[in-house]
Every structure is written in C-alpha cells, then in structure tokens.
GROMACS .gro file of N, CA, C and O in nm:
model
  496
    1MET      N    1   2.502   1.403  -1.067
    1MET     CA    2   2.486   1.411  -0.927
    1MET      C    3   2.497   1.236  -0.869
    1MET      O    4   2.397   1.200  -0.895
    2GLU      N    5   2.626   1.245  -0.824
    2GLU     CA    6   2.619   1.087  -0.768
    2GLU      C    7   2.561   1.065  -0.642
    2GLU      O    8   2.518   1.161  -0.542
    3ILE      N    9   2.535   0.920  -0.650
    3ILE     CA   10   2.462   0.909  -0.533
    3ILE      C   11   2.508   0.791  -0.463
    3ILE      O   12   2.575   0.660  -0.549
    4TYR      N   13   2.547   0.745  -0.324
    4TYR     CA   14   2.585   0.642  -0.261
    4TYR      C   15   2.517   0.614  -0.111
    4TYR      O   16   2.421   0.683  -0.077
    5PHE      N   17   2.535   0.470  -0.079
    5PHE     CA   18   2.418   0.430   0.039
    5PHE      C   19   2.528   0.344   0.099
    5PHE      O   20   2.645   0.324   0.132
    6THR      N   21   2.464   0.389   0.259
    6THR     CA   22   2.537   0.297   0.326
    6THR      C   23   2.419   0.146   0.361
    6THR      O   24   2.346   0.122   0.320
    7LYS      N   25   2.507   0.076   0.425
    7LYS     CA   26   2.443  -0.042   0.448
    7LYS      C   27   2.326  -0.006   0.571
    7LYS      O   28   2.258  -0.110   0.590
    8GLU      N   29   2.312   0.097   0.628
    8GLU     CA   30   2.217   0.140   0.722
    8GLU      C   31   2.058   0.161   0.641
    8GLU      O   32   1.988   0.250   0.703
    9HIS      N   33   2.076   0.208   0.512
    9HIS     CA   34   1.977   0.212   0.421
    9HIS      C   35   1.964   0.365   0.430
    9HIS      O   36   1.858   0.417   0.375
   10GLU      N   37   2.083   0.444   0.445
   10GLU     CA   38   2.060   0.578   0.370
   10GLU      C   39   2.124   0.589   0.241
   10GLU      O   40   2.220   0.496   0.236
   11TRP      N   41   2.071   0.722   0.178
   11TRP     CA   42   2.167   0.757   0.094
   11TRP      C   43   2.205   0.897   0.085
   11TRP      O   44   2.155   0.958   0.171
   12VAL      N   45   2.317   0.907   0.005
   12VAL     CA   46   2.340   1.054  -0.021
   12VAL      C   47   2.390   1.068  -0.138
   12VAL      O   48   2.423   1.031  -0.230
   13LYS      N   49   2.299   1.230  -0.185
   13LYS     CA   50   2.376   1.262  -0.336
   13LYS      C   51   2.475   1.344  -0.316
   13LYS      O   52   2.410   1.474  -0.250
   14VAL      N   53   2.538   1.377  -0.377
   14VAL     CA   54   2.646   1.491  -0.398
   14VAL      C   55   2.676   1.543  -0.492
   14VAL      O   56   2.709   1.493  -0.606
   15LYS      N   57   2.667   1.652  -0.472
   15LYS     CA   58   2.722   1.747  -0.561
   15LYS      C   59   2.835   1.859  -0.523
   15LYS      O   60   2.755   1.972  -0.437
   16GLU      N   61   2.873   1.907  -0.610
   16GLU     CA   62   3.029   2.001  -0.567
   16GLU      C   63   2.998   2.031  -0.388
   16GLU      O   64   2.998   2.158  -0.322
   17GLY      N   65   3.042   1.916  -0.303
   17GLY     CA   66   3.072   1.939  -0.214
   17GLY      C   67   2.921   1.927  -0.129
   17GLY      O   68   2.975   1.924   0.017
   18VAL      N   69   2.816   1.949  -0.146
   18VAL     CA   70   2.693   1.967  -0.073
   18VAL      C   71   2.649   1.834  -0.081
   18VAL      O   72   2.600   1.767  -0.192
   19ALA      N   73   2.559   1.750   0.009
   19ALA     CA   74   2.542   1.643   0.004
   19ALA      C   75   2.380   1.670   0.084
   19ALA      O   76   2.351   1.709   0.176
   20LEU      N   77   2.302   1.571  -0.016
   20LEU     CA   78   2.143   1.581   0.013
   20LEU      C   79   2.168   1.439   0.085
   20LEU      O   80   2.179   1.330  -0.001
   21VAL      N   81   2.060   1.424   0.197
   21VAL     CA   82   2.075   1.305   0.239
   21VAL      C   83   1.939   1.245   0.281
   21VAL      O   84   1.825   1.301   0.331
   22GLY      N   85   1.922   1.112   0.332
   22GLY     CA   86   1.798   1.036   0.276
   22GLY      C   87   1.769   0.931   0.301
   22GLY      O   88   1.896   0.865   0.334
   23ILE      N   89   1.655   0.859   0.328
   23ILE     CA   90   1.684   0.689   0.356
   23ILE      C   91   1.621   0.623   0.190
   23ILE      O   92   1.532   0.690   0.123
   24THR      N   93   1.641   0.496   0.180
   24THR     CA   94   1.619   0.432   0.067
   24THR      C   95   1.462   0.394   0.036
   24THR      O   96   1.415   0.394   0.188
   25GLU      N   97   1.442   0.406  -0.078
   25GLU     CA   98   1.329   0.294  -0.108
   25GLU      C   99   1.285   0.183  -0.040
   25GLU      O  100   1.181   0.161   0.022
   26HIS      N  101   1.367   0.110  -0.027
   26HIS     CA  102   1.380  -0.018   0.071
   26HIS      C  103   1.349   0.005   0.223
   26HIS      O  104   1.263  -0.042   0.274
   27ALA      N  105   1.446   0.086   0.287
   27ALA     CA  106   1.402   0.126   0.389
   27ALA      C  107   1.265   0.183   0.473
   27ALA      O  108   1.185   0.135   0.531
   28ALA      N  109   1.234   0.262   0.355
   28ALA     CA  110   1.107   0.318   0.310
   28ALA      C  111   1.004   0.215   0.380
   28ALA      O  112   0.871   0.241   0.430
   29HIS      N  113   1.044   0.097   0.230
   29HIS     CA  114   0.935   0.019   0.269
   29HIS      C  115   0.908  -0.086   0.354
   29HIS      O  116   0.824  -0.139   0.422
   30GLN      N  117   1.019  -0.106   0.444
   30GLN     CA  118   1.043  -0.200   0.552
   30GLN      C  119   0.995  -0.153   0.687
   30GLN      O  120   0.912  -0.205   0.777
   31LEU      N  121   0.992  -0.003   0.677
   31LEU     CA  122   0.926   0.099   0.804
   31LEU      C  123   0.774   0.079   0.805
   31LEU      O  124   0.710   0.063   0.899
   32GLY      N  125   0.705   0.066   0.688
   32GLY     CA  126   0.563   0.069   0.649
   32GLY      C  127   0.545   0.267   0.660
   32GLY      O  128   0.608   0.334   0.661
   33ASP      N  129   0.424   0.251   0.706
   33ASP     CA  130   0.365   0.425   0.714
   33ASP      C  131   0.480   0.489   0.816
   33ASP      O  132   0.452   0.456   0.948
   34VAL      N  133   0.516   0.570   0.739
   34VAL     CA  134   0.577   0.672   0.832
   34VAL      C  135   0.523   0.762   0.903
   34VAL      O  136   0.416   0.824   0.830
   35THR      N  137   0.542   0.800   1.075
   35THR     CA  138   0.420   0.870   1.082
   35THR      C  139   0.492   1.043   1.162
   35THR      O  140   0.428   1.105   1.202
   36PHE      N  141   0.618   1.029   1.191
   36PHE     CA  142   0.693   1.124   1.268
   36PHE      C  143   0.871   1.149   1.209
   36PHE      O  144   0.898   1.009   1.188
   37VAL      N  145   0.881   1.255   1.161
   37VAL     CA  146   1.030   1.228   1.098
   37VAL      C  147   1.095   1.347   1.239
   37VAL      O  148   1.055   1.473   1.220
   38GLU      N  149   1.214   1.295   1.290
   38GLU     CA  150   1.236   1.408   1.402
   38GLU      C  151   1.412   1.457   1.288
   38GLU      O  152   1.456   1.392   1.285
   39LEU      N  153   1.376   1.586   1.279
   39LEU     CA  154   1.482   1.657   1.164
   39LEU      C  155   1.594   1.686   1.265
   39LEU      O  156   1.571   1.708   1.342
   40PRO      N  157   1.728   1.690   1.194
   40PRO     CA  158   1.820   1.774   1.298
   40PRO      C  159   1.835   1.935   1.252
   40PRO      O  160   1.727   1.953   1.176
   41LYS      N  161   1.878   1.989   1.364
   41LYS     CA  162   1.870   2.119   1.348
   41LYS      C  163   2.003   2.188   1.239
   41LYS      O  164   2.081   2.137   1.231
   42VAL      N  165   1.959   2.285   1.194
   42VAL     CA  166   2.029   2.336   1.109
   42VAL      C  167   2.169   2.418   1.182
   42VAL      O  168   2.122   2.440   1.308
   43GLY      N  169   2.293   2.377   1.125
   43GLY     CA  170   2.413   2.402   1.222
   43GLY      C  171   2.464   2.252   1.250
   43GLY      O  172   2.556   2.276   1.334
   44LYS      N  173   2.378   2.149   1.276
   44LYS     CA  174   2.451   2.057   1.357
   44LYS      C  175   2.565   2.012   1.278
   44LYS      O  176   2.518   1.997   1.171
   45VAL      N  177   2.665   1.969   1.345
   45VAL     CA  178   2.776   1.923   1.312
   45VAL      C  179   2.787   1.803   1.328
   45VAL      O  180   2.773   1.735   1.451
   46VAL      N  181   2.799   1.688   1.260
   46VAL     CA  182   2.805   1.528   1.262
   46VAL      C  183   2.925   1.452   1.162
   46VAL      O  184   2.942   1.486   1.067
   47LYS      N  185   2.904   1.368   1.273
   47LYS     CA  186   3.065   1.290   1.191
   47LYS      C  187   3.005   1.156   1.100
   47LYS      O  188   2.849   1.134   1.138
   48GLN      N  189   3.069   1.118   1.025
   48GLN     CA  190   3.005   0.992   0.963
   48GLN      C  191   2.950   0.868   1.034
   48GLN      O  192   3.046   0.847   1.129
   49PHE      N  193   2.848   0.799   0.990
   49PHE     CA  194   2.798   0.737   1.094
   49PHE      C  195   2.712   0.744   1.207
   49PHE      O  196   2.707   0.659   1.305
   50GLU      N  197   2.705   0.854   1.238
   50GLU     CA  198   2.680   0.935   1.378
   50GLU      C  199   2.531   0.922   1.343
   50GLU      O  200   2.512   0.988   1.197
   51VAL      N  201   2.451   0.933   1.482
   51VAL     CA  202   2.303   0.923   1.418
   51VAL      C  203   2.282   1.136   1.374
   51VAL      O  204   2.343   1.209   1.445
   52LEU      N  205   2.172   1.114   1.298
   52LEU     CA  206   2.150   1.281   1.209
   52LEU      C  207   2.010   1.315   1.276
   52LEU      O  208   1.978   1.429   1.254
   53ALA      N  209   1.962   1.196   1.237
   53ALA     CA  210   1.809   1.209   1.250
   53ALA      C  211   1.745   1.127   1.330
   53ALA      O  212   1.786   0.986   1.342
   54ALA      N  213   1.576   1.095   1.293
   54ALA     CA  214   1.499   0.968   1.399
   54ALA      C  215   1.391   0.978   1.328
   54ALA      O  216   1.313   1.104   1.267
   55ILE      N  217   1.337   0.846   1.289
   55ILE     CA  218   1.177   0.858   1.219
   55ILE      C  219   1.110   0.734   1.286
   55ILE      O  220   1.184   0.636   1.354
   56GLU      N  221   0.965   0.746   1.255
   56GLU     CA  222   0.903   0.675   1.351
   56GLU      C  223   0.799   0.614   1.253
   56GLU      O  224   0.755   0.701   1.165
   57SER      N  225   0.758   0.502   1.266
   57SER     CA  226   0.641   0.447   1.158
   57SER      C  227   0.568   0.353   1.225
   57SER      O  228   0.577   0.335   1.368
   58VAL      N  229   0.458   0.325   1.169
   58VAL     CA  230   0.382   0.204   1.272
   58VAL      C  231   0.414   0.080   1.308
   58VAL      O  232   0.369   0.014   1.401
   59LYS      N  233   0.560   0.049   1.222
   59LYS     CA  234   0.648  -0.083   1.271
   59LYS      C  235   0.728  -0.022   1.394
   59LYS      O  236   0.754  -0.152   1.460
   60ALA      N  237   0.794   0.071   1.381
   60ALA     CA  238   0.942   0.096   1.464
   60ALA      C  239   0.989   0.214   1.480
   60ALA      O  240   0.927   0.332   1.400
   61ALA      N  241   1.068   0.283   1.568
   61ALA     CA  242   1.139   0.397   1.555
   61ALA      C  243   1.283   0.344   1.499
   61ALA      O  244   1.324   0.235   1.566
   62SER      N  245   1.317   0.430   1.390
   62SER     CA  246   1.494   0.410   1.396
   62SER      C  247   1.546   0.553   1.380
   62SER      O  248   1.494   0.663   1.373
   63ASP      N  249   1.709   0.541   1.417
   63ASP     CA  250   1.769   0.623   1.378
   63ASP      C  251   1.805   0.657   1.253
   63ASP      O  252   1.799   0.535   1.203
   64ILE      N  253   1.842   0.771   1.181
   64ILE     CA  254   1.919   0.791   1.086
   64ILE      C  255   2.033   0.810   1.082
   64ILE      O  256   2.121   0.922   1.201
   65TYR      N  257   2.123   0.757   1.027
   65TYR     CA  258   2.294   0.770   1.028
   65TYR      C  259   2.360   0.889   0.903
   65TYR      O  260   2.301   0.883   0.815
   66ALA      N  261   2.420   0.962   0.966
   66ALA     CA  262   2.454   1.081   0.854
   66ALA      C  263   2.558   0.979   0.747
   66ALA      O  264   2.664   0.910   0.801
   67PRO      N  265   2.568   0.992   0.640
   67PRO     CA  266   2.671   0.886   0.555
   67PRO      C  267   2.792   0.962   0.536
   67PRO      O  268   2.902   0.884   0.468
   68VAL      N  269   2.788   1.115   0.551
   68VAL     CA  270   2.894   1.131   0.560
   68VAL      C  271   2.911   1.252   0.657
   68VAL      O  272   2.802   1.324   0.721
   69SER      N  273   3.034   1.298   0.721
   69SER     CA  274   3.065   1.422   0.807
   69SER      C  275   3.066   1.541   0.749
   69SER      O  276   3.039   1.566   0.609
   70GLY      N  277   3.007   1.621   0.852
   70GLY     CA  278   2.973   1.741   0.801
   70GLY      C  279   2.837   1.881   0.845
   70GLY      O  280   2.822   1.809   0.985
   71THR      N  281   2.807   1.963   0.788
   71THR     CA  282   2.707   2.066   0.868
   71THR      C  283   2.590   2.075   0.824
   71THR      O  284   2.594   2.088   0.680
   72VAL      N  285   2.531   2.053   0.906
   72VAL     CA  286   2.347   2.058   0.834
   72VAL      C  287   2.310   2.223   0.767
   72VAL      O  288   2.353   2.286   0.869
   73THR      N  289   2.289   2.222   0.693
   73THR     CA  290   2.265   2.366   0.636
   73THR      C  291   2.109   2.391   0.620
   73THR      O  292   2.072   2.505   0.571
   74GLN      N  293   2.061   2.248   0.566
   74GLN     CA  294   1.890   2.283   0.546
   74GLN      C  295   1.833   2.127   0.566
   74GLN      O  296   1.901   2.084   0.596
   75VAL      N  297   1.705   2.112   0.641
   75VAL     CA  298   1.657   2.027   0.655
   75VAL      C  299   1.537   2.031   0.574
   75VAL      O  300   1.458   2.150   0.544
   76ASN      N  301   1.468   1.932   0.580
   76ASN     CA  302   1.319   1.939   0.467
   76ASN      C  303   1.188   1.971   0.570
   76ASN      O  304   1.139   1.824   0.616
   77GLU      N  305   1.160   2.092   0.572
   77GLU     CA  306   1.061   2.126   0.687
   77GLU      C  307   0.897   2.063   0.626
   77GLU      O  308   0.855   2.014   0.718
   78ALA      N  309   0.887   2.018   0.510
   78ALA     CA  310   0.764   1.960   0.464
   78ALA      C  311   0.762   1.812   0.513
   78ALA      O  312   0.640   1.787   0.559
   79LEU      N  313   0.881   1.748   0.560
   79LEU     CA  314   0.850   1.610   0.634
   79LEU      C  315   0.770   1.646   0.815
   79LEU      O  316   0.706   1.574   0.816
   80GLU      N  317   0.789   1.762   0.835
   80GLU     CA  318   0.699   1.787   0.982
   80GLU      C  319   0.564   1.773   0.979
   80GLU      O  320   0.502   1.742   1.023
   81GLU      N  321   0.497   1.826   0.853
   81GLU     CA  322   0.368   1.855   0.812
   81GLU      C  323   0.339   1.686   0.758
   81GLU      O  324   0.235   1.657   0.811
   82ARG      N  325   0.422   1.689   0.682
   82ARG     CA  326   0.370   1.529   0.630
   82ARG      C  327   0.468   1.408   0.594
   82ARG      O  328   0.507   1.449   0.481
   83PRO      N  329   0.492   1.350   0.661
   83PRO     CA  330   0.589   1.251   0.702
   83PRO      C  331   0.593   1.143   0.615
   83PRO      O  332   0.680   1.107   0.561
   84GLU      N  333   0.464   1.150   0.562
   84GLU     CA  334   0.422   1.010   0.475
   84GLU      C  335   0.486   1.061   0.324
   84GLU      O  336   0.505   0.958   0.241
   85ILE      N  337   0.531   1.156   0.317
   85ILE     CA  338   0.633   1.187   0.165
   85ILE      C  339   0.765   1.075   0.180
   85ILE      O  340   0.756   1.049   0.054
   86VAL      N  341   0.820   1.031   0.291
   86VAL     CA  342   0.933   0.967   0.275
   86VAL      C  343   0.881   0.806   0.254
   86VAL      O  344   0.960   0.770   0.151
   87ASN      N  345   0.738   0.776   0.229
   87ASN     CA  346   0.693   0.655   0.216
   87ASN      C  347   0.645   0.705   0.005
   87ASN      O  348   0.697   0.587  -0.039
   88GLU      N  349   0.619   0.811  -0.015
   88GLU     CA  350   0.612   0.830  -0.128
   88GLU      C  351   0.676   0.872  -0.205
   88GLU      O  352   0.696   0.790  -0.337
   89ALA      N  353   0.805   0.903  -0.170
   89ALA     CA  354   0.899   0.938  -0.240
   89ALA      C  355   1.049   0.968  -0.156
   89ALA      O  356   1.101   1.066  -0.156
   90ALA      N  357   1.111   0.831  -0.103
   90ALA     CA  358   1.204   0.849  -0.045
   90ALA      C  359   1.343   0.875  -0.081
   90ALA      O  360   1.422   0.961  -0.028
   91GLU      N  361   1.307   0.896  -0.197
   91GLU     CA  362   1.513   0.891  -0.247
   91GLU      C  363   1.468   1.014  -0.341
   91GLU      O  364   1.580   1.020  -0.445
   92ASP      N  365   1.362   1.132  -0.326
   92ASP     CA  366   1.346   1.213  -0.380
   92ASP      C  367   1.301   1.335  -0.277
   92ASP      O  368   1.372   1.375  -0.229
   93ALA      N  369   1.161   1.350  -0.312
   93ALA     CA  370   1.114   1.447  -0.250
   93ALA      C  371   1.127   1.410  -0.076
   93ALA      O  372   1.085   1.517   0.035
   94GLY      N  373   1.142   1.295  -0.027
   94GLY     CA  374   1.169   1.248   0.108
   94GLY      C  375   1.300   1.261   0.164
   94GLY      O  376   1.314   1.224   0.267
   95TRP      N  377   1.379   1.376   0.052
   95TRP     CA  378   1.519   1.391   0.132
   95TRP      C  379   1.493   1.434   0.310
   95TRP      O  380   1.408   1.531   0.332
   96MET      N  381   1.584   1.468   0.381
   96MET     CA  382   1.611   1.483   0.510
   96MET      C  383   1.679   1.611   0.537
   96MET      O  384   1.607   1.696   0.595
   97ALA      N  385   1.790   1.623   0.500
   97ALA     CA  386   1.894   1.729   0.517
   97ALA      C  387   2.002   1.777   0.437
   97ALA      O  388   2.007   1.662   0.327
   98ILE      N  389   2.027   1.880   0.418
   98ILE     CA  390   2.146   1.940   0.323
   98ILE      C  391   2.238   1.973   0.411
   98ILE      O  392   2.266   1.975   0.509
   99MET      N  393   2.366   1.877   0.387
   99MET     CA  394   2.487   1.916   0.447
   99MET      C  395   2.603   1.985   0.386
   99MET      O  396   2.634   1.930   0.255
  100ASP      N  397   2.696   2.067   0.400
  100ASP     CA  398   2.833   2.075   0.369
  100ASP      C  399   2.936   1.941   0.385
  100ASP      O  400   2.921   1.920   0.540
  101MET      N  401   2.987   1.883   0.299
  101MET     CA  402   3.051   1.807   0.368
  101MET      C  403   3.206   1.841   0.379
  101MET      O  404   3.292   1.944   0.358
  102GLU      N  405   3.257   1.760   0.528
  102GLU     CA  406   3.365   1.765   0.568
  102GLU      C  407   3.471   1.720   0.465
  102GLU      O  408   3.589   1.782   0.446
  103ASP      N  409   3.423   1.586   0.409
  103ASP     CA  410   3.555   1.521   0.379
  103ASP      C  411   3.529   1.439   0.256
  103ASP      O  412   3.443   1.315   0.269
  104PRO      N  413   3.529   1.500   0.104
  104PRO     CA  414   3.471   1.410   0.019
  104PRO      C  415   3.548   1.258  -0.012
  104PRO      O  416   3.437   1.140  -0.048
  105ALA      N  417   3.631   1.185   0.105
  105ALA     CA  418   3.688   1.079   0.074
  105ALA      C  419   3.608   0.993   0.154
  105ALA      O  420   3.635   0.845   0.140
  106GLU      N  421   3.546   1.035   0.239
  106GLU     CA  422   3.431   0.943   0.312
  106GLU      C  423   3.330   0.873   0.189
  106GLU      O  424   3.286   0.756   0.252
  107LEU      N  425   3.295   0.922   0.082
  107LEU     CA  426   3.230   0.846  -0.007
  107LEU      C  427   3.308   0.691  -0.058
  107LEU      O  428   3.202   0.641  -0.071
  108GLN      N  429   3.402   0.730  -0.013
  108GLN     CA  430   3.456   0.571  -0.085
  108GLN      C  431   3.431   0.441   0.033
  108GLN      O  432   3.434   0.329   0.012
  109LYS      N  433   3.373   0.461   0.140
  109LYS     CA  434   3.331   0.383   0.239
  109LYS      C  435   3.165   0.355   0.246
  109LYS      O  436   3.119   0.270   0.264
  110LEU      N  437   3.109   0.421   0.113
  110LEU     CA  438   2.996   0.397   0.086
  110LEU      C  439   2.974   0.295  -0.022
  110LEU      O  440   3.066   0.266  -0.128
  111MET      N  441   2.819   0.281  -0.079
  111MET     CA  442   2.845   0.182  -0.163
  111MET      C  443   2.795   0.218  -0.292
  111MET      O  444   2.656   0.321  -0.251
  112THR      N  445   2.792   0.222  -0.426
  112THR     CA  446   2.738   0.293  -0.507
  112THR      C  447   2.594   0.176  -0.533
  112THR      O  448   2.583   0.085  -0.460
  113ARG      N  449   2.479   0.249  -0.622
  113ARG     CA  450   2.366   0.216  -0.666
  113ARG      C  451   2.405   0.033  -0.684
  113ARG      O  452   2.283  -0.043  -0.614
  114ASP      N  453   2.467   0.003  -0.779
  114ASP     CA  454   2.471  -0.118  -0.795
  114ASP      C  455   2.509  -0.218  -0.697
  114ASP      O  456   2.503  -0.344  -0.635
  115GLN      N  457   2.620  -0.182  -0.593
  115GLN     CA  458   2.641  -0.208  -0.496
  115GLN      C  459   2.552  -0.276  -0.366
  115GLN      O  460   2.547  -0.347  -0.310
  116TYR      N  461   2.453  -0.137  -0.359
  116TYR     CA  462   2.361  -0.137  -0.262
  116TYR      C  463   2.257  -0.230  -0.313
  116TYR      O  464   2.194  -0.306  -0.224
  117ASP      N  465   2.195  -0.253  -0.435
  117ASP     CA  466   2.100  -0.319  -0.432
  117ASP      C  467   2.173  -0.469  -0.470
  117ASP      O  468   2.035  -0.552  -0.394
  118GLU      N  469   2.306  -0.518  -0.507
  118GLU     CA  470   2.326  -0.623  -0.465
  118GLU      C  471   2.319  -0.673  -0.283
  118GLU      O  472   2.312  -0.749  -0.242
  119TYR      N  473   2.380  -0.586  -0.229
  119TYR     CA  474   2.364  -0.579  -0.089
  119TYR      C  475   2.227  -0.627  -0.027
  119TYR      O  476   2.171  -0.668   0.042
  120VAL      N  477   2.124  -0.518  -0.081
  120VAL     CA  478   1.975  -0.599  -0.030
  120VAL      C  479   1.927  -0.694  -0.084
  120VAL      O  480   1.864  -0.770  -0.008
  121ARG      N  481   1.948  -0.709  -0.204
  121ARG     CA  482   1.917  -0.849  -0.232
  121ARG      C  483   1.977  -1.007  -0.161
  121ARG      O  484   1.940  -1.108  -0.123
  122SER      N  485   2.119  -0.960  -0.102
  122SER     CA  486   2.155  -1.079  -0.014
  122SER      C  487   2.080  -1.029   0.157
  122SER      O  488   2.111  -1.178   0.211
  123LEU      N  489   2.009  -0.964   0.129
  123LEU     CA  490   1.942  -0.983   0.246
  123LEU      C  491   1.817  -1.064   0.294
  123LEU      O  492   1.742  -1.097   0.389
  124GLY      N  493   1.766  -1.098   0.137
  124GLY     CA  494   1.693  -1.211   0.141
  124GLY      C  495   1.555  -1.142   0.106
  124GLY      O  496   1.546  -1.030   0.151
   0.00000   0.00000   0.00000
C-alpha cells in the first residue's frame, strides 16, 4: 500500500483505487489532545484539497482536507467514541475515512514519505 502526504499534514494510503485518509503523527502531536472529530458523511463527494472533516483539540480546531477527490464510502466511527485514537495511532487506527478515488493522477500532487519528512524538518 502506497502512502502520500499533503502540506496540510494529511496522509492517504492507496490500494487499487481505494484511499484511506487520516492526519499525520506530526499533526496529531501539534494539535495536542484530540477531543472531537467531525467525520464526513458516507456518500459525501469531495474534490482534492476541499474540506473533508474537522478535528478539535485542547489547542485548536482544524479542518481536514481531502488528499484526493472521490466519494466517502466508510468512516472510522470509533473516533466518535474515542477521538484520542488519533493521538495514539494517527497513521494507523486513527484513520478517518475511506474513499473511492476519482483520479489516481492526483497522487502526483502529493509528497512521498521522504519528501514529507523533509518538509516537516523545513518547518523547524
């Protein structure tokens, strides 16, 4: 499964046209304790970099942007009961949505793990 990242600190894991979406460990750390996750509705259609979801923490509220265009087919309902899963495993159990991708070519606008790590280092 390939993983890509946005400059807004979302990740997307892609396999056979299906995209698993969440926020990065770096973003979860920056937010502090996550207190609420507003998940998208199943069936929601979003374009790349449009607002997909929202997240609240002790420090801030932030929009979560769709790394790719597509239709939401599943959400991580466990986050409604336990939003702290995002802090515990942002890039694994803390996933937020599964989407059917509209255009795999959009992945070229995203960063690889190495590129993302370099980007985060550049932020200081």
